[in-house]
Amino acid sequence: MNNAPTGTVRHTALWLVLLAAAGTFALTMGTRQTTGLFLSPLNTATGLGLGSISLAFAFGQLWWGLTQPFAGAIADRVGSGRILLAGILLVAVGTMITPWMQSTTGLIFAVGVLAEGGAGW
């Protein structure tokens, strides 16, 4: 039997959810906000130029915003844990394959669709 008052259990659960949400937010926003630091190395690795890289990042901003309402609706149906895991996997895959993209379309797919779409999830 649990001898803890119900209010204490709810209070603890609330803090755990809040910390999990803050951690998820910090990870996705940390990835998103540091992209400017990687412009020069990304330009060197891909040879695509700053215009193409900026286009991919701009598309990513748009895609990030567009995916959020749909991710929320899907999370209501299948559970937020599954959606968070899918988003983390998308961010990881998109970030990992970015240096190997040799075309603007590939960079838009890696950065704009996978990584930023995953951040929106």
Coordinates of N, CA and C in Angstrom, one line a residue:
M1 N 0.8 -1.2 0.0 CA 0.0 0.0 0.0 C 0.9 1.2 0.0
N2 N 0.4 2.2 -0.7 CA 1.1 3.5 -0.7 C 0.6 4.4 0.4
N3 N 1.4 4.9 1.2 CA 1.0 5.7 2.3 C 1.2 7.2 2.0
A4 N 1.7 7.5 0.8 CA 1.9 8.9 0.5 C 0.5 9.5 0.1
P5 N 0.4 10.8 0.5 CA -0.9 11.5 0.2 C -1.0 11.6 -1.3
T6 N -2.2 11.6 -1.8 CA -2.5 11.7 -3.3 C -1.9 12.9 -3.9
G7 N -2.0 14.0 -3.2 CA -1.5 15.3 -3.7 C 0.0 15.3 -3.9
T8 N 0.7 14.6 -3.0 CA 2.2 14.5 -3.2 C 2.5 13.6 -4.4
V9 N 1.8 12.6 -4.6 CA 2.1 11.7 -5.8 C 1.8 12.5 -7.1
R10 N 0.7 13.3 -7.1 CA 0.4 14.1 -8.3 C 1.4 15.2 -8.5
H11 N 1.9 15.8 -7.4 CA 2.9 16.8 -7.5 C 4.2 16.3 -8.1
T12 N 4.6 15.1 -7.6 CA 5.8 14.5 -8.1 C 5.7 14.1 -9.6
A13 N 4.5 13.5 -10.0 CA 4.3 13.2 -11.4 C 4.3 14.4 -12.2
L14 N 3.7 15.5 -11.8 CA 3.7 16.7 -12.5 C 5.2 17.2 -12.8
W15 N 6.0 17.2 -11.8 CA 7.4 17.6 -11.9 C 8.1 16.7 -12.9
L16 N 7.9 15.4 -12.9 CA 8.5 14.5 -13.8 C 8.2 14.8 -15.2
V17 N 6.9 15.0 -15.4 CA 6.4 15.3 -16.8 C 7.0 16.7 -17.2
L18 N 7.1 17.6 -16.3 CA 7.7 18.9 -16.7 C 9.1 18.8 -17.0
L19 N 9.9 18.0 -16.2 CA 11.3 17.8 -16.5 C 11.5 17.1 -17.8
A20 N 10.7 16.1 -18.1 CA 10.8 15.4 -19.4 C 10.5 16.3 -20.6
A21 N 9.5 17.1 -20.5 CA 9.2 18.1 -21.5 C 10.3 19.1 -21.7
A22 N 10.9 19.6 -20.6 CA 12.0 20.6 -20.7 C 13.2 20.0 -21.3
G23 N 13.5 18.7 -21.0 CA 14.6 18.0 -21.6 C 14.5 17.8 -23.0
T24 N 13.3 17.4 -23.5 CA 13.0 17.2 -24.9 C 13.1 18.6 -25.6
F25 N 12.6 19.6 -25.0 CA 12.6 20.9 -25.7 C 14.1 21.4 -25.8
A26 N 14.9 21.2 -24.7 CA 16.2 21.6 -24.7 C 17.0 20.9 -25.8
L27 N 16.8 19.6 -26.0 CA 17.5 18.8 -27.0 C 17.2 19.3 -28.4
T28 N 15.9 19.5 -28.7 CA 15.5 19.8 -30.0 C 15.9 21.3 -30.3
M29 N 15.7 22.2 -29.4 CA 16.0 23.6 -29.7 C 17.5 23.8 -29.7
G30 N 18.3 23.0 -28.9 CA 19.7 23.1 -28.9 C 20.2 22.7 -30.3
T31 N 19.7 21.7 -30.9 CA 20.0 21.3 -32.2 C 19.7 22.3 -33.2
R32 N 18.5 22.9 -33.1 CA 18.0 23.9 -34.1 C 18.8 25.2 -34.0
Q33 N 19.1 25.6 -32.8 CA 19.8 26.9 -32.6 C 21.3 27.0 -32.9
T34 N 21.9 25.8 -32.9 CA 23.3 25.8 -33.2 C 23.7 25.6 -34.7
T35 N 22.7 25.5 -35.5 CA 23.0 25.3 -36.9 C 23.8 26.4 -37.6
G36 N 23.7 27.6 -37.1 CA 24.5 28.7 -37.7 C 26.0 28.4 -37.4
L37 N 26.4 27.8 -36.4 CA 27.8 27.5 -36.1 C 28.4 26.5 -37.1
F38 N 27.5 25.7 -37.8 CA 28.0 24.7 -38.7 C 27.9 25.1 -40.1
L39 N 27.5 26.3 -40.4 CA 27.4 26.7 -41.8 C 28.7 26.6 -42.6
S40 N 29.8 27.1 -42.1 CA 31.1 27.0 -42.8 C 31.6 25.5 -42.9
P41 N 31.5 24.7 -41.9 CA 31.9 23.3 -42.0 C 31.0 22.5 -43.0
L42 N 29.7 22.9 -42.9 CA 28.8 22.2 -43.8 C 29.0 22.6 -45.3
N43 N 29.3 23.9 -45.5 CA 29.7 24.4 -46.8 C 30.9 23.7 -47.3
T44 N 31.9 23.5 -46.5 CA 33.1 22.8 -46.9 C 32.9 21.3 -47.2
A45 N 32.1 20.7 -46.3 CA 31.8 19.2 -46.5 C 30.9 18.9 -47.7
T46 N 30.0 19.8 -48.0 CA 29.1 19.5 -49.1 C 29.4 20.3 -50.4
G47 N 30.1 21.4 -50.3 CA 30.4 22.2 -51.5 C 29.2 22.8 -52.2
L48 N 28.1 22.9 -51.5 CA 26.9 23.4 -52.1 C 26.8 24.9 -52.1
G49 N 27.4 25.6 -51.3 CA 27.3 27.1 -51.2 C 26.3 27.5 -50.1
L50 N 26.5 28.7 -49.7 CA 25.7 29.2 -48.6 C 24.2 29.4 -49.0
G51 N 24.0 29.7 -50.3 CA 22.6 29.9 -50.7 C 21.8 28.6 -50.6
S52 N 22.4 27.5 -51.0 CA 21.7 26.2 -51.0 C 21.5 25.8 -49.5
I53 N 22.5 26.0 -48.7 CA 22.4 25.6 -47.3 C 21.3 26.5 -46.6
S54 N 21.3 27.8 -46.9 CA 20.3 28.6 -46.3 C 18.9 28.3 -46.8
L55 N 18.8 27.8 -48.0 CA 17.5 27.4 -48.5 C 17.0 26.2 -47.8
A56 N 17.9 25.2 -47.5 CA 17.6 24.0 -46.8 C 17.1 24.4 -45.3
F57 N 17.8 25.3 -44.7 CA 17.5 25.7 -43.4 C 16.2 26.5 -43.4
A58 N 15.9 27.3 -44.4 CA 14.6 28.0 -44.4 C 13.5 27.1 -44.6
F59 N 13.7 26.1 -45.5 CA 12.6 25.1 -45.7 C 12.4 24.3 -44.4
G60 N 13.5 24.1 -43.6 CA 13.4 23.4 -42.4 C 12.6 24.2 -41.4
Q61 N 12.7 25.5 -41.3 CA 11.9 26.3 -40.4 C 10.4 26.2 -40.8
L62 N 10.1 26.2 -42.1 CA 8.7 26.1 -42.5 C 8.2 24.7 -42.1
W63 N 9.0 23.7 -42.4 CA 8.5 22.3 -42.2 C 8.4 22.0 -40.7
W64 N 9.2 22.6 -39.9 CA 9.1 22.4 -38.4 C 7.8 23.0 -37.9
G65 N 7.4 24.1 -38.4 CA 6.1 24.7 -38.0 C 4.9 24.0 -38.5
L66 N 5.0 23.4 -39.7 CA 3.9 22.7 -40.3 C 3.7 21.4 -39.7
T67 N 4.7 20.7 -39.2 CA 4.6 19.4 -38.7 C 4.0 19.3 -37.3
Q68 N 4.1 20.4 -36.5 CA 3.7 20.4 -35.1 C 2.2 20.1 -34.9
P69 N 1.3 20.7 -35.6 CA -0.1 20.4 -35.3 C -0.4 18.9 -35.7
F70 N 0.2 18.4 -36.7 CA -0.1 17.0 -37.1 C 0.5 16.0 -36.1
A71 N 1.7 16.4 -35.6 CA 2.3 15.5 -34.6 C 1.5 15.5 -33.3
G72 N 0.9 16.6 -33.0 CA 0.1 16.7 -31.8 C -1.2 15.9 -32.0
A73 N -1.8 15.9 -33.1 CA -3.0 15.1 -33.4 C -2.6 13.6 -33.4
I74 N -1.5 13.2 -34.0 CA -1.1 11.8 -33.9 C -0.8 11.4 -32.5
A75 N -0.1 12.3 -31.8 CA 0.2 11.9 -30.4 C -1.0 11.7 -29.5
D76 N -2.1 12.4 -29.8 CA -3.4 12.1 -29.1 C -3.9 10.7 -29.4
R77 N -3.6 10.2 -30.6 CA -4.1 8.9 -31.0 C -3.2 7.7 -30.5
V78 N -1.9 7.9 -30.7 CA -0.9 6.8 -30.5 C -0.1 6.9 -29.2
G79 N -0.1 8.1 -28.6 CA 0.6 8.3 -27.4 C 1.8 9.2 -27.7
S80 N 2.1 10.1 -26.8 CA 3.2 11.1 -26.9 C 4.6 10.5 -26.9
G81 N 4.7 9.4 -26.1 CA 6.0 8.7 -26.0 C 6.5 8.2 -27.4
R82 N 5.6 7.6 -28.1 CA 5.9 7.1 -29.4 C 6.3 8.2 -30.4
I83 N 5.6 9.3 -30.3 CA 5.8 10.4 -31.2 C 7.2 11.1 -30.8
L84 N 7.5 11.2 -29.6 CA 8.8 11.8 -29.1 C 9.9 10.9 -29.6
L85 N 9.7 9.6 -29.5 CA 10.8 8.7 -30.0 C 11.0 8.8 -31.5
A86 N 9.9 8.8 -32.2 CA 10.0 9.0 -33.7 C 10.6 10.3 -34.0
G87 N 10.3 11.4 -33.3 CA 11.0 12.7 -33.6 C 12.4 12.7 -33.3
I88 N 12.8 12.0 -32.2 CA 14.2 11.9 -31.9 C 15.0 11.1 -32.9
L89 N 14.4 10.0 -33.4 CA 15.0 9.3 -34.4 C 15.2 10.0 -35.7
L90 N 14.2 10.8 -36.1 CA 14.2 11.6 -37.3 C 15.3 12.7 -37.2
V91 N 15.4 13.4 -36.1 CA 16.4 14.4 -35.9 C 17.8 13.7 -36.0
A92 N 18.0 12.6 -35.3 CA 19.3 11.9 -35.4 C 19.7 11.5 -36.8
V93 N 18.8 10.9 -37.5 CA 19.1 10.4 -38.9 C 19.4 11.6 -39.8
G94 N 18.5 12.6 -39.7 CA 18.7 13.8 -40.5 C 20.0 14.5 -40.3
T95 N 20.4 14.6 -39.0 CA 21.7 15.2 -38.6 C 22.9 14.4 -39.1
M96 N 22.7 13.0 -38.9 CA 23.8 12.2 -39.3 C 24.1 12.2 -40.8
I97 N 23.1 12.2 -41.6 CA 23.3 12.1 -43.1 C 23.6 13.5 -43.7
T98 N 23.4 14.6 -43.0 CA 23.6 15.9 -43.6 C 25.0 16.1 -44.3
P99 N 26.1 15.7 -43.6 CA 27.4 16.0 -44.3 C 27.6 15.3 -45.6
W100 N 26.9 14.2 -45.8 CA 27.1 13.4 -47.1 C 26.2 13.9 -48.2
M101 N 25.3 14.9 -48.0 CA 24.5 15.3 -49.1 C 25.3 16.1 -50.1
Q102 N 25.1 15.8 -51.3 CA 25.9 16.5 -52.4 C 25.0 17.3 -53.3
S103 N 23.7 17.4 -53.0 CA 22.8 18.2 -53.8 C 22.0 19.0 -52.9
T104 N 21.4 20.1 -53.5 CA 20.5 20.9 -52.7 C 19.3 20.2 -52.3
T105 N 18.8 19.3 -53.2 CA 17.6 18.5 -52.8 C 17.9 17.5 -51.7
G106 N 19.1 16.9 -51.7 CA 19.4 16.0 -50.6 C 19.6 16.8 -49.3
L107 N 20.1 18.0 -49.4 CA 20.3 18.8 -48.2 C 18.9 19.2 -47.6
I108 N 18.0 19.6 -48.5 CA 16.7 19.9 -48.1 C 16.0 18.7 -47.4
F109 N 16.2 17.5 -48.0 CA 15.6 16.3 -47.4 C 16.2 16.0 -46.0
A110 N 17.6 16.1 -45.9 CA 18.2 15.8 -44.6 C 17.9 16.8 -43.5
V111 N 18.2 18.0 -43.9 CA 18.0 19.1 -42.9 C 16.5 19.5 -42.7
G112 N 15.9 19.8 -43.9 CA 14.6 20.4 -43.9 C 13.5 19.4 -43.5
V113 N 13.6 18.2 -44.1 CA 12.5 17.2 -43.9 C 12.7 16.4 -42.7
L114 N 13.9 15.7 -42.6 CA 14.1 14.7 -41.5 C 14.4 15.4 -40.2
A115 N 15.5 16.2 -40.2 CA 15.9 16.8 -38.9 C 14.9 17.8 -38.4
E116 N 14.5 18.7 -39.2 CA 13.5 19.7 -38.7 C 12.1 19.2 -38.5
G117 N 11.7 18.2 -39.4 CA 10.5 17.6 -39.2 C 10.4 16.8 -37.9
G118 N 11.6 16.1 -37.6 CA 11.7 15.4 -36.3 C 11.6 16.3 -35.1
A119 N 12.2 17.5 -35.2 CA 12.1 18.5 -34.2 C 10.7 19.0 -34.0
G120 N 9.9 19.0 -35.0 CA 8.5 19.4 -34.9 C 7.7 18.3 -34.3
W121 N 8.1 17.1 -34.3 CA 7.4 16.0 -33.7 C 7.6 16.0 -32.2

